[in-house]
Short mmCIF file of C-alpha atoms in Angstrom, two decimals:
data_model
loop_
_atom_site.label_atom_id
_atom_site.label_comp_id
_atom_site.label_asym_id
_atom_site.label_seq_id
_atom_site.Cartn_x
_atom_site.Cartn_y
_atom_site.Cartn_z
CA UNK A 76 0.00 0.00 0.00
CA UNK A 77 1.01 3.46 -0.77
CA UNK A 78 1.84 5.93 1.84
CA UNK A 79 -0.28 8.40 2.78
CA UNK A 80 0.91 11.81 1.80
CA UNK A 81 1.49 14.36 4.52
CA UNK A 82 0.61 17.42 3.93
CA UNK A 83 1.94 20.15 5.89
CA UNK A 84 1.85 24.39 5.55
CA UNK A 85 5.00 26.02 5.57
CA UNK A 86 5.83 29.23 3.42
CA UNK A 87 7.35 28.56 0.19
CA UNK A 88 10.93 30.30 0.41
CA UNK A 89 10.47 32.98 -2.95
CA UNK A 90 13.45 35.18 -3.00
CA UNK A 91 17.00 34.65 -4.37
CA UNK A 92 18.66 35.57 -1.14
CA UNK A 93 16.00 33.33 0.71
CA UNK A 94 16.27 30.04 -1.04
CA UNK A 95 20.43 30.92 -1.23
CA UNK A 96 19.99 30.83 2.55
CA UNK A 97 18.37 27.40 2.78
CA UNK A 98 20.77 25.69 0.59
CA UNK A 99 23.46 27.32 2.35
CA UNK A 100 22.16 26.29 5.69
CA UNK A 101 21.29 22.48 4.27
CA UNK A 102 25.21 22.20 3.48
CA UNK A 103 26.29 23.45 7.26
CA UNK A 104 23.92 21.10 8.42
CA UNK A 105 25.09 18.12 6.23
CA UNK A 106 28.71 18.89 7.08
CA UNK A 107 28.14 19.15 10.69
CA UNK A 108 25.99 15.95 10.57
CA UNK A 109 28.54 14.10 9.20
CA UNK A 110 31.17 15.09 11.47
CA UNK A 111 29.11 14.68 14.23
CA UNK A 112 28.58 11.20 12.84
CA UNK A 113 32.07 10.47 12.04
CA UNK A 114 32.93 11.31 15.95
CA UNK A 115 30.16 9.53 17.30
CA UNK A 116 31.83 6.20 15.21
CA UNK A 117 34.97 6.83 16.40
CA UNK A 118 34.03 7.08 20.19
CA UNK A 119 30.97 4.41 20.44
CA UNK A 120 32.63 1.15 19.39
CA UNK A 121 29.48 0.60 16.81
CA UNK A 122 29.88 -2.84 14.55
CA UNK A 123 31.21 -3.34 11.25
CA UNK A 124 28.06 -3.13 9.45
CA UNK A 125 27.37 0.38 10.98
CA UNK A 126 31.08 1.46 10.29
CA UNK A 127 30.79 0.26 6.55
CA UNK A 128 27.93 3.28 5.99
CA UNK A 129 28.37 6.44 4.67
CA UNK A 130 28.87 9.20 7.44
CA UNK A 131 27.19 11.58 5.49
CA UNK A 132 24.08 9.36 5.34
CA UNK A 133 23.35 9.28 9.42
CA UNK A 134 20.45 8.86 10.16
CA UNK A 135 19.92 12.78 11.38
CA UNK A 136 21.12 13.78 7.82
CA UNK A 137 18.47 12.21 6.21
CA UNK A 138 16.01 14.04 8.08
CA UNK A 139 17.48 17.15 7.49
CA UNK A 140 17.48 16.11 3.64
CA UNK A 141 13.78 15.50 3.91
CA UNK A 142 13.07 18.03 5.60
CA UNK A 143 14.26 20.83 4.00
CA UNK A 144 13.99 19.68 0.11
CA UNK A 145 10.10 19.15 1.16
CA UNK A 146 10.42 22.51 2.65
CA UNK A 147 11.79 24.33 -0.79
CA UNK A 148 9.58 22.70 -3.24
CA UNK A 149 10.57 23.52 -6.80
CA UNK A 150 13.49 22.23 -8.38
CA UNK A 151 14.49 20.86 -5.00
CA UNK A 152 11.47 18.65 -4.85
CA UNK A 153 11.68 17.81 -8.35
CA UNK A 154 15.23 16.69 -8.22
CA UNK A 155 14.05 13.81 -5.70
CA UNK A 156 10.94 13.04 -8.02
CA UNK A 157 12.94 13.07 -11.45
CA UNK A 158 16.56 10.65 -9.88
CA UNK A 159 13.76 8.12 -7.78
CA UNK A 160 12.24 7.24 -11.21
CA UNK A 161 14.79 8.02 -13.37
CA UNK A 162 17.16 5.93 -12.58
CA UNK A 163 16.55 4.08 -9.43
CA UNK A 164 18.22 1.26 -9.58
CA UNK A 165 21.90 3.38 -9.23
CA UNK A 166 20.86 4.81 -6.35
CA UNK A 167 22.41 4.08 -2.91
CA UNK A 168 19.84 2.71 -0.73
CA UNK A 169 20.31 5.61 1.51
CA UNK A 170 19.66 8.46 -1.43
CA UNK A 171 16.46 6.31 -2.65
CA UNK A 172 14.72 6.17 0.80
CA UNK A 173 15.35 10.15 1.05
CA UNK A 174 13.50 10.73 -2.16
CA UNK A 175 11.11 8.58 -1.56
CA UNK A 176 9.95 10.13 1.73
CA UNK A 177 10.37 13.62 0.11
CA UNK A 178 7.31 12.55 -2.08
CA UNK A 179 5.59 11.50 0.76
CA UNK A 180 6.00 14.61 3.06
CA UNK A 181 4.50 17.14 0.58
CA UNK A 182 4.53 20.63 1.96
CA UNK A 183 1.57 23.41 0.73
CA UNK A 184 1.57 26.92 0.75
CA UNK A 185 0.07 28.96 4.08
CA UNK A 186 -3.13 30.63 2.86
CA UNK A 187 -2.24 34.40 2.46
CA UNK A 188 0.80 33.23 0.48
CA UNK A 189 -1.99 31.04 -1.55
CA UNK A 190 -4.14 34.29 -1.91
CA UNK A 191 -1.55 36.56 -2.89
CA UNK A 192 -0.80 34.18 -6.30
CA UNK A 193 -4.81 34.27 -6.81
CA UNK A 194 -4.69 37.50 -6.76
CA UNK A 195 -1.97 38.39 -9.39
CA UNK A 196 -3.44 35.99 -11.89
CA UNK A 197 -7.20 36.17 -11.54
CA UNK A 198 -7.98 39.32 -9.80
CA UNK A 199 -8.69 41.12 -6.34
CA UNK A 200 -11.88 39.61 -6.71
CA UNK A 201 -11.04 35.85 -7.71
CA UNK A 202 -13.14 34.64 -5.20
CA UNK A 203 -16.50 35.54 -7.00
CA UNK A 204 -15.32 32.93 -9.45
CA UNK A 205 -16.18 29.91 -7.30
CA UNK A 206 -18.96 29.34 -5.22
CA UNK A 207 -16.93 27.18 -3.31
CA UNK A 208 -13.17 27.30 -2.71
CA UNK A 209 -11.76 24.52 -0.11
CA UNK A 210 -8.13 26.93 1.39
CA UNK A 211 -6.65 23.78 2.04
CA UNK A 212 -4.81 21.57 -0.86
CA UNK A 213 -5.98 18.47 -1.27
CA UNK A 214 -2.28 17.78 -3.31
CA UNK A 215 0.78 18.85 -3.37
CA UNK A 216 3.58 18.42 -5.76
CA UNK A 217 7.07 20.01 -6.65
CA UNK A 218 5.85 23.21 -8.19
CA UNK A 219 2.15 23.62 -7.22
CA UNK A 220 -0.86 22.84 -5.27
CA UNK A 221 -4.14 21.56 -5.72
CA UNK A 222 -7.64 22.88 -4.31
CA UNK A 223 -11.49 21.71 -4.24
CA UNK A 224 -13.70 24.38 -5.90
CA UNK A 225 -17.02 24.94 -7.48
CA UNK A 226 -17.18 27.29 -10.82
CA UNK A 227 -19.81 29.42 -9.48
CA UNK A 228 -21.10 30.40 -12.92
CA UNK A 229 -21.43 26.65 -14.02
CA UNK A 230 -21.81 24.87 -10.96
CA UNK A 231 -19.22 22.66 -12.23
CA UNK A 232 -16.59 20.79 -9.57
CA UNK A 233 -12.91 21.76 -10.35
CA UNK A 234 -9.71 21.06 -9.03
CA UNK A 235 -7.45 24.33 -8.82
CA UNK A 236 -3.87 23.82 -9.55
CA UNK A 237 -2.12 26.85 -8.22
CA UNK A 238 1.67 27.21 -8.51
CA UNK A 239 4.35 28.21 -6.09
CA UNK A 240 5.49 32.14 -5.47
CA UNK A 241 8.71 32.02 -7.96
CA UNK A 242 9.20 28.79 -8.83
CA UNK A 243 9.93 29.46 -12.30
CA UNK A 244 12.47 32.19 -11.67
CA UNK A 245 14.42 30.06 -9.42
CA UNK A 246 14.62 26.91 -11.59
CA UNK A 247 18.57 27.67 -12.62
CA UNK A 248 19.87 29.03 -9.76
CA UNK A 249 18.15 26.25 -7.56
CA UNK A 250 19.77 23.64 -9.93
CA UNK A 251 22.94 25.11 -9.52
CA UNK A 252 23.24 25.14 -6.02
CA UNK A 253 21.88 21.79 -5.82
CA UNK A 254 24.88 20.57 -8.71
CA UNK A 255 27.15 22.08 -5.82
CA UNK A 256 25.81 20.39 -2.94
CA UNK A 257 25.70 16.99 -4.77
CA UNK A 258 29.30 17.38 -6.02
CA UNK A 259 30.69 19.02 -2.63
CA UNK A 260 29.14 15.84 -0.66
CA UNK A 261 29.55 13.14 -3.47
CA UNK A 262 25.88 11.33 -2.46
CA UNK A 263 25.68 10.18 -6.04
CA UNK A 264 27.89 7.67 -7.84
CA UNK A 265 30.27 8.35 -10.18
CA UNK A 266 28.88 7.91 -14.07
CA UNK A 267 25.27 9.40 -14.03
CA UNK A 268 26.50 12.38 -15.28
CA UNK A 269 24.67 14.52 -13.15
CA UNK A 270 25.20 18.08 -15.34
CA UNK A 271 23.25 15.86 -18.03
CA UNK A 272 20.33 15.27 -15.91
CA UNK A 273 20.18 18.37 -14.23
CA UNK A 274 19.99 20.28 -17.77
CA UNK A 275 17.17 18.11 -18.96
CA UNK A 276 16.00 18.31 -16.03
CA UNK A 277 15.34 22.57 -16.35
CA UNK A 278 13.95 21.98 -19.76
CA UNK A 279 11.40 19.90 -17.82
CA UNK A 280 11.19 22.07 -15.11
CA UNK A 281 10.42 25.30 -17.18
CA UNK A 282 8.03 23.72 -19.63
CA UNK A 283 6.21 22.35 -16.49
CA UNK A 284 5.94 25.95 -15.11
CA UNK A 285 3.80 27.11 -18.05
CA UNK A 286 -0.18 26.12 -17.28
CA UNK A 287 -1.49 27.22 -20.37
CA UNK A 288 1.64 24.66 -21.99
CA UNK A 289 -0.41 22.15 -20.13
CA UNK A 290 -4.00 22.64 -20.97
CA UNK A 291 -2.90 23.21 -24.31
CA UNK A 292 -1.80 19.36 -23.53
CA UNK A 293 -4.21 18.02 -21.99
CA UNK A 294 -6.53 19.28 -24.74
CA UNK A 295 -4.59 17.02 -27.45
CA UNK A 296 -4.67 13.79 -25.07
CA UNK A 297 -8.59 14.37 -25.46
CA UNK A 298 -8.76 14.85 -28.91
CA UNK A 299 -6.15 11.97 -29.37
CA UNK A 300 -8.60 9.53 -26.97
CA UNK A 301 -11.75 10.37 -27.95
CA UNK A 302 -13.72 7.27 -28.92
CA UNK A 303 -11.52 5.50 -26.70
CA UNK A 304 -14.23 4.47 -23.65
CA UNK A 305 -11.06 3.03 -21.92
CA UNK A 306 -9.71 7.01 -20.91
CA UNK A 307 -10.93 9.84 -19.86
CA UNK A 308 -9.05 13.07 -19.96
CA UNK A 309 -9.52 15.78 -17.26
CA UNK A 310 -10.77 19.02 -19.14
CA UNK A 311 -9.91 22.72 -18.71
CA UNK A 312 -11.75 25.33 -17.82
CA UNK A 313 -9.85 27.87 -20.17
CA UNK A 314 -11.18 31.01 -18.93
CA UNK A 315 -10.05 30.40 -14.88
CA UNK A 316 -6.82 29.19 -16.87
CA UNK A 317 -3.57 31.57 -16.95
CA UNK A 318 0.42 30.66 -17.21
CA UNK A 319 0.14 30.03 -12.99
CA UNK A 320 -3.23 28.89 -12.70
CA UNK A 321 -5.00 25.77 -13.71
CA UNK A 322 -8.64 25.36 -13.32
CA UNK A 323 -9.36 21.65 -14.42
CA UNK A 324 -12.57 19.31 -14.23
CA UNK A 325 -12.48 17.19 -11.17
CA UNK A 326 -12.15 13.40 -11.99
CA UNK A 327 -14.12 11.12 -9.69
CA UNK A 328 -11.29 8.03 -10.18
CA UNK A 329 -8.98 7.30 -7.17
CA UNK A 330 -4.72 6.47 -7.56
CA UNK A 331 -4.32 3.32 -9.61
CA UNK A 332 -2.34 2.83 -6.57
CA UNK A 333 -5.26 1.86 -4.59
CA UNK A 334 -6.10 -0.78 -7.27
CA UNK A 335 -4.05 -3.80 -5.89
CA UNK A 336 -7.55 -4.46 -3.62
CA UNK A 337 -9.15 -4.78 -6.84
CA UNK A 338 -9.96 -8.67 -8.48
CA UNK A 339 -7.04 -9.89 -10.91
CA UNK A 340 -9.33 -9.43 -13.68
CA UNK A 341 -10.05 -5.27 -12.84
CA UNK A 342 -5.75 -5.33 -12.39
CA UNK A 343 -5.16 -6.90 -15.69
CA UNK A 344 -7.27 -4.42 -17.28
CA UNK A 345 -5.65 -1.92 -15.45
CA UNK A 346 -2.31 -2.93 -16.93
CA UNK A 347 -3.13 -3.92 -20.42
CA UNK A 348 -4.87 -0.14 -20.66
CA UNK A 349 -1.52 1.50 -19.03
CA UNK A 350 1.26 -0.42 -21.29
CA UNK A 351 -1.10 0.32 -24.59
CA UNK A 352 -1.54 3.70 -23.93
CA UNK A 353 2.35 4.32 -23.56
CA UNK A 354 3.12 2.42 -26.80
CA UNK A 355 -0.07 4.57 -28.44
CA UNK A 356 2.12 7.65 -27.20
CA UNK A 357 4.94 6.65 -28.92
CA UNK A 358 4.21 4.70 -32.06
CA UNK A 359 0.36 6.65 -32.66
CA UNK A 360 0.93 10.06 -31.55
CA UNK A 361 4.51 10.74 -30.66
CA UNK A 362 3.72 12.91 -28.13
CA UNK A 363 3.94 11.59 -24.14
CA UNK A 364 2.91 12.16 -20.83
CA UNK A 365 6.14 11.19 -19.56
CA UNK A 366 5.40 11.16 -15.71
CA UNK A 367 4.78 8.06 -14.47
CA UNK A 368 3.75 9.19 -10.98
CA UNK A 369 0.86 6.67 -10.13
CA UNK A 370 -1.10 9.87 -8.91
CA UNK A 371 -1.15 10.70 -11.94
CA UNK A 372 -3.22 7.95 -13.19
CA UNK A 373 -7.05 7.37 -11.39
CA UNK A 374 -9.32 4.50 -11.90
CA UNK A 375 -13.02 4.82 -11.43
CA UNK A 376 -14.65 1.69 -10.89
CA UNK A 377 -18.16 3.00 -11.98
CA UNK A 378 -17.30 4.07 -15.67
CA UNK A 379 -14.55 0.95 -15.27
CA UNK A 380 -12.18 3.82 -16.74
CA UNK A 381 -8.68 4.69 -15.99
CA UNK A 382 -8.68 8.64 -16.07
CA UNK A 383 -5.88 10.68 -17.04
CA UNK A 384 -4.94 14.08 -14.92
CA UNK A 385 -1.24 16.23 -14.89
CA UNK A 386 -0.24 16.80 -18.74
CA UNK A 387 2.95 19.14 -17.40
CA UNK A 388 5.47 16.83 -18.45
CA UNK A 389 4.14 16.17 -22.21
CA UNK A 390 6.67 15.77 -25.15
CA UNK A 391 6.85 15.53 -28.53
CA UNK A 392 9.45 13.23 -30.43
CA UNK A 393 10.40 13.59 -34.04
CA UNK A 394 9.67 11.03 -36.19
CA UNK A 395 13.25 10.11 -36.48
CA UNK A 396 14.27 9.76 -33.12
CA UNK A 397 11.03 7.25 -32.21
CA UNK A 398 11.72 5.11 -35.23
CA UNK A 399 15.49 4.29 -34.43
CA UNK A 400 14.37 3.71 -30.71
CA UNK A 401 11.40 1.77 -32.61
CA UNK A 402 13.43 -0.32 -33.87
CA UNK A 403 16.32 -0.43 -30.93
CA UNK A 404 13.45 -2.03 -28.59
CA UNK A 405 12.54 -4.65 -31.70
CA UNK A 406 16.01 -5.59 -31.76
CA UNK A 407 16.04 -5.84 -27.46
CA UNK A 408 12.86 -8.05 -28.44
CA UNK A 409 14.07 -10.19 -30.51
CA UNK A 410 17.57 -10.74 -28.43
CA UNK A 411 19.65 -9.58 -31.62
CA UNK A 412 22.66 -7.97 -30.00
CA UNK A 413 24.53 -6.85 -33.24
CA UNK A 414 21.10 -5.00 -33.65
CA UNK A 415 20.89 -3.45 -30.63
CA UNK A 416 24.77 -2.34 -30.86
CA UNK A 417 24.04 -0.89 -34.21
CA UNK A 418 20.53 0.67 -32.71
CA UNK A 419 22.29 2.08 -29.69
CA UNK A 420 25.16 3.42 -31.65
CA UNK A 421 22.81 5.73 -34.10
CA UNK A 422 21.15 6.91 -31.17
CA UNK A 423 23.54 7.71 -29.48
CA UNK A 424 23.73 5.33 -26.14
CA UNK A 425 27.24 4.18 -27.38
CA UNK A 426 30.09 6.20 -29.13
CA UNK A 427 31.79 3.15 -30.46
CA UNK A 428 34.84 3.34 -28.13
CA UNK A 429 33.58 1.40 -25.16
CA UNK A 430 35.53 -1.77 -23.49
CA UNK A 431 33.71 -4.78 -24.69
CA UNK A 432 31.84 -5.28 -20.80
CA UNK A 433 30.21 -2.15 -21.02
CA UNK A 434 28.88 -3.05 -24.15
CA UNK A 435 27.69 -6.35 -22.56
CA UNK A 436 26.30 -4.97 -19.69
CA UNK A 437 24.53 -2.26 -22.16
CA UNK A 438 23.00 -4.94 -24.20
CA UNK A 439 21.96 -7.16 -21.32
CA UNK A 440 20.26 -4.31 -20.06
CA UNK A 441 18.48 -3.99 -23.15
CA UNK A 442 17.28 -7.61 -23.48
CA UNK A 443 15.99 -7.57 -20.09
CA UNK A 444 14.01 -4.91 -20.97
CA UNK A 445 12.31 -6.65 -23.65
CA UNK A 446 11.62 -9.98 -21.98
CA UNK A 447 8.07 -9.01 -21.06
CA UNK A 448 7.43 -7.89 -24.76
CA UNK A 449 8.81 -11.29 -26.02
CA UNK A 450 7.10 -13.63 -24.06
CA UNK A 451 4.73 -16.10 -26.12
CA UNK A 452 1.01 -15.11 -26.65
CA UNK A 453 -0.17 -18.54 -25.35
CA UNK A 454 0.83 -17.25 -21.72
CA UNK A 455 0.32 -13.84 -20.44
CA UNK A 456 3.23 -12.33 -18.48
CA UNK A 457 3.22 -11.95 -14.85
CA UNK A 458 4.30 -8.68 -13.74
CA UNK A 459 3.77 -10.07 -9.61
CA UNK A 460 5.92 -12.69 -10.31
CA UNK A 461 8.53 -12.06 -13.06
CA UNK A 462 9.03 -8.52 -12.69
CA UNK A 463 11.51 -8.62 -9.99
CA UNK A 464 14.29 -10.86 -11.72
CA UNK A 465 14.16 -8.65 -14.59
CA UNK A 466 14.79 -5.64 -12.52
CA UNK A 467 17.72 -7.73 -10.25
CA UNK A 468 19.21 -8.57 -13.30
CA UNK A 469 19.25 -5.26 -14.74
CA UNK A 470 20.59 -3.75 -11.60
CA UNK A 471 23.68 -6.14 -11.86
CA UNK A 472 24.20 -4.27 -14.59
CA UNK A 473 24.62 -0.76 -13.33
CA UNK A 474 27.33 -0.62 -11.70
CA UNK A 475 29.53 -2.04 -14.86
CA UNK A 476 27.98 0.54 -16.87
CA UNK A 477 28.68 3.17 -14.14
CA UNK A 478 31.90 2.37 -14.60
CA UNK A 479 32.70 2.26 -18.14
CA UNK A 480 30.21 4.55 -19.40
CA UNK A 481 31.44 7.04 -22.30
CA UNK A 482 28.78 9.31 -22.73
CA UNK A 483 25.06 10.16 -21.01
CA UNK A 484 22.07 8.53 -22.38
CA UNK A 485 20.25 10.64 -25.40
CA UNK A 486 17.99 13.53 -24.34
CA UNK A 487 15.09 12.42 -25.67
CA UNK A 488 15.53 8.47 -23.42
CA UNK A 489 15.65 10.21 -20.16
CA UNK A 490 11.80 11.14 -20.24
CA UNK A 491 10.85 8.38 -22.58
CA UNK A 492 12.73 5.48 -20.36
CA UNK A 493 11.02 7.56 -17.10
CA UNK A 494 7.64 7.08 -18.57
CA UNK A 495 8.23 3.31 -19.72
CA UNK A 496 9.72 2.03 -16.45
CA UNK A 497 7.31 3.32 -14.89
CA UNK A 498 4.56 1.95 -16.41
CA UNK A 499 6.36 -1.61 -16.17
CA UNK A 500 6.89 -0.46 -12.22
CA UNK A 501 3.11 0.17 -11.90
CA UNK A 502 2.05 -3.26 -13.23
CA UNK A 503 4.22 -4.96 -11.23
CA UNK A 504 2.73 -2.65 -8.16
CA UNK A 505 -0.75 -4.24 -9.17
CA UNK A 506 0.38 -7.40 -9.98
CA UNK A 507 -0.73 -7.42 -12.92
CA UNK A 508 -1.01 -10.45 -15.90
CA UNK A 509 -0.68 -8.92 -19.65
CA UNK A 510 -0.10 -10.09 -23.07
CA UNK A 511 2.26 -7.76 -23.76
CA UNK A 512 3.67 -8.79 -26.92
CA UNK A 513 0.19 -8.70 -28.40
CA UNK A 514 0.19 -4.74 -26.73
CA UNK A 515 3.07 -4.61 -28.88
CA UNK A 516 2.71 -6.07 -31.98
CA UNK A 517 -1.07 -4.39 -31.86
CA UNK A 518 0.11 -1.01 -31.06
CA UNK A 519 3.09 -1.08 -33.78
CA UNK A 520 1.59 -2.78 -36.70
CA UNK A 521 2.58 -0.84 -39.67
CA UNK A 522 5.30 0.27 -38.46
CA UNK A 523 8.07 -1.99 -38.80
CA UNK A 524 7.64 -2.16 -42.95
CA UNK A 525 7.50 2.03 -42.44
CA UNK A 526 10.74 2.06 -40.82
CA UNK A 527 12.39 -0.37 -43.26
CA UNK A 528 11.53 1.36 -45.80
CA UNK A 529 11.96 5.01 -44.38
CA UNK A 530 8.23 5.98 -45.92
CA UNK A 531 8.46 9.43 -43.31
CA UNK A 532 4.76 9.40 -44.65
CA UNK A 533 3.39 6.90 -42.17
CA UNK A 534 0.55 8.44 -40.78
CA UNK A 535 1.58 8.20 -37.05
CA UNK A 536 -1.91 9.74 -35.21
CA UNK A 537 -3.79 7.12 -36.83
CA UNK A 538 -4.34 3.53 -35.03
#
C-alpha cells in the first residue's frame, strides 16, 4: 500500500537571497551531521556493518534532507521526483529512501501566500469565481498545489492547480546550487553524469511551469482519446486558466495505486490499458505524458475507466528519433545484439569506443528490458511474479555501466525510459497479468515495414 501523503503548511521560500539561505544552511547542516557522525563512530565502538555506511548518510542527515527539500519545493522537490524514477536502480539505498519520503512529506503553501498568487493571476476579486473554494490543498507536488472548488457560474466541480510564489524564476539558480551540494558531498555515484540530468531536467522544469503549456496538452490527449471508452481526460476550464493557474474538471477516479484491492481481472485491465496507452504515445501520436507518478493515473470503478490528470510533463518526439528507438526495442525483443549495438550506436547510447563489458552490460540491459514484450502469446506475463528478476538482473548491470560509461544517455531516453519504467513499475505494483507482446505487436503494426523502408509518410496519429 502506498503511503499516505502528509501534507503540511509552511511558506514557500520565494526570494533569491532566501532560497540561497536554505541551501546554504542544508550544506552546514550536512557537514556538521557528518562530522558529528564520524565522531560519534569513532568514540561508540558501533559494529562493522554500521562502520561500513556512509557518514554523510546518518540517520539525522536524512532528516534534514527531507526536511528541507520538502520545505523548498521547486526544483528541489523535483530533483528527488525526477533521480527516484529516473534511474533508481543506481541509487544508494540511503539516497532512494530520502527521495522517496520527500514525495511522501508534501509541503503546501500557508493561505495568504496562496491568496496573494490568486490574486496576481485572476484578480482582487477571484473569489466571485467559485462558489466554493476549499483553502486547504488536497495535493501537493514540486511546483504547485491543488484545491477543491465549485465554478460558481457553471456549478461545475474543479480542481485548482495553483503554482508556487517564484518557482519558475528560481529553476537555474536552484539547480545550480543543488549541482554544488551533490558534487561538494559526493551522495551520487560516479557515471550518471549529473550536469546531463540536471539540464534536462530545467527543460522539464520550465516547460512544467507554463499552465497554459499544459491545458494546451491536456486538450490534445482528449482529442487523441476520444472514442476510446477506456480514458478519460480531465478538461480545462480555459477562462479560470492563466500561465500560474489551472482550473481543471475534477475526476471522480482514485490512484491506480489503490487498485491492488481490486480482483485480478479489474488489475489486468488496469495494466493492459496503461502499457497500450504508452506504446499509443509513442508509435500513434509521438507525443507523451512522460510522468509516471501513479497519482497521476485514477481509476473509477463506476465508468470501469482509468482517467488521465497532470499533462505538465508532455513531449513531442520527431519522427526520427522514435523510429530508431522503434526499432532499438525490436532488436532488445528479438535478443539480436549486433542489432541493438548498431541501434544504440545511431542513437547515441554508445560512441563506439567502449571496453567490450560495457557493451555487454549495455546490451543485457536492453534484453531484459524486452523480456516481457517477447514472451509467447499462449501465456500472459506476470508482472507479480517475473518482474523482480528482470529488474535484479538489470541492476547487476549498473554498476559495470557506471563504470565504463562514455557518454550520457540521449535527451530524448531520459523522459521516454522515465515514462516506460514506470509503467512496467506500476504493473508490477498491481500485480498485474498482460499479453504484452500482443500490446506490442497491436500497437506497432505498420510500423516496422515504415521504418524499413523510411516511408516518413506513415501516418503516425492514426491507429
Amino acid at each position: 500500500m502506498q503511503p499516505a501523503v502528509k501534507l503540511k503548511a509552511s511558506k514557500v521560500p520565494s526570494s533569491q537571497i532566501g532560497r540561497l539561505f536554505h541551501y546554504g544552511s542544508l550544506a552546514v547542516g550536512l557537514g556538521a551531521g557528518a562530522a558529528s557522525e564520524f565522531l560519534r563512530r569513532s568514540t561508540s565502538g558501533s559494529n562493522a556493518g554500521e562502520q561500513q555506511g556512509s557518514v554523510m548518510m546518518s540517520e539525522a542527515n536524512v532528516s534534514r534532507l527531507v526536511d528541507k527539500l520538502s520545505q523548498m519545493r521547486g526544483a528541489a522537490l523535483k530533483l528527488g521526483q525526477f533521480m527516484s524514477i529516473q534511474d533508481s536502480h543506481i541509487l544508494p539505498e540511503q539516497i532512494d529512501r530520502i527521495l522517496r519520503q520527500v514525495q511522501n512529506n508534501a509541503h503546501y503553501m500557508p493561505n495568504w501566500q496562496m491568496e496573494q498568487v490568486m490574486t496576481t493571476e485572476l484578480g482582487a476579486d477571484w473569489k466571485s469565481y467559485f462558489s466554493s473554494f476549499e483553502p486547504i490543498p488536497f495535493a501537493s507536488a514540486s511546483i504547485g498545489q491543488v484545491h477543491r472548488a465549485t465554478v460558481a457560474s457553471t456549478s461545475q466541480a474543479v480542481a485548482v492547480k495553483i503554482q508556487f510564489p517564484n518557482v519558475a524564476q528560481s529553476i537555474a539558480s536552484d539547480l545550480r546550487n543543488l549541482s554544488l551540494l551533490l558534487h561538494a558531498s559526493r551522495l551520487l555515484p560516479r557515471g550518471m553524469y549529473l550536469e546531463s540530468s540536471l539540464k534536462v531536467m530545467r527543460e522539464e522544469l520550465e516547460d512544467e511551469c507554463n499552465y497554459l503549456r499544459e491545458a494546451q496538452a491536456a486538450k490534445r490527449f482528449r482529442e487523441v482519446l476520444t472514442g476510446d471508452d477506456r480514458f478519460k481526460v480531465m478538461g480545462v476550464v480555459d477562462e479560470l486558466t492563466t500561465k500560474k493557474v489551472l482550473v481543471m474538471e475534477m475526476m471522480q477516479g482514485e490512484s491506480v495505486a489503490r487498485a491492488t484491492k481490486l480482483d485480478q481481472s479489474t488489475r489486468n485491465k488496469i495494466g493492459n490499458t496503461i502499457l497500450t496507452l504508452c506504446m499509443r504515445e509513442l508509435f500513434h501520436f509521438r507525443f507523451m505524458q512522460t510522468d509516471p507518478n501513479w497519482s497521476n493515473f485514477l481509476y473509477n470503478s463506476a465508468t470501469r475507466q482509468v482517467e488521465l490528470v497532470d499533462f505538465g510533463a508532455s513531449r513531442e518526439y520527431s519522427k526520427e528519433f522514435i523510429n530508431d528507438w522503434y526499432l532499438l526495442l525490436s532488436a532488445a525483443i528479438a535478443g539480436d545484439r549486433d542489432a541493438c549495438i548498431k541501434h544504440s550506436l545511431k542513437l547515441g547510447y554508445l560512441t563506439g569506443e567502449e571496453k567490450d563489458v560495457m557493451v555487454d552490460a549495455h546490451v543485457k540491459s536492453l534484453v531484459l528490458l524486452g523480456i516481457p514484450f517477447a514472451t509467447s502469446t499462449s501465456q500472459p506475463f506476470s508482472f507479480g511474479s517475473s518482474l523482480q528478476p528482470i529488474t535484479s538482473a538489470i541492476r547487476e548491470q549498473i554498476p559495470i555501466m557506471l563504470k565504463h560509461r562514455l557518454t550520457p544517455p540521449p535527451r530524448e531516453t531520459y523522459s521516454l525510459n522515465r515514462k516506460l519504467s514506470g509503467a512496467l513499475l506500476l504493473c508490477g505494483k498491481l500485480g498485474a497479468e498482460v499479453d504484452c507482446q500482443r500490446v506490442w505487436k497491436r500497437e506497432t503494426v505498420g510500423y516496422e515495414a515504415s521504418v524499413s523502408h523510411s516511408n516518413l509518410k506513415w501516418d503516425a496519429c492514426k491507429s
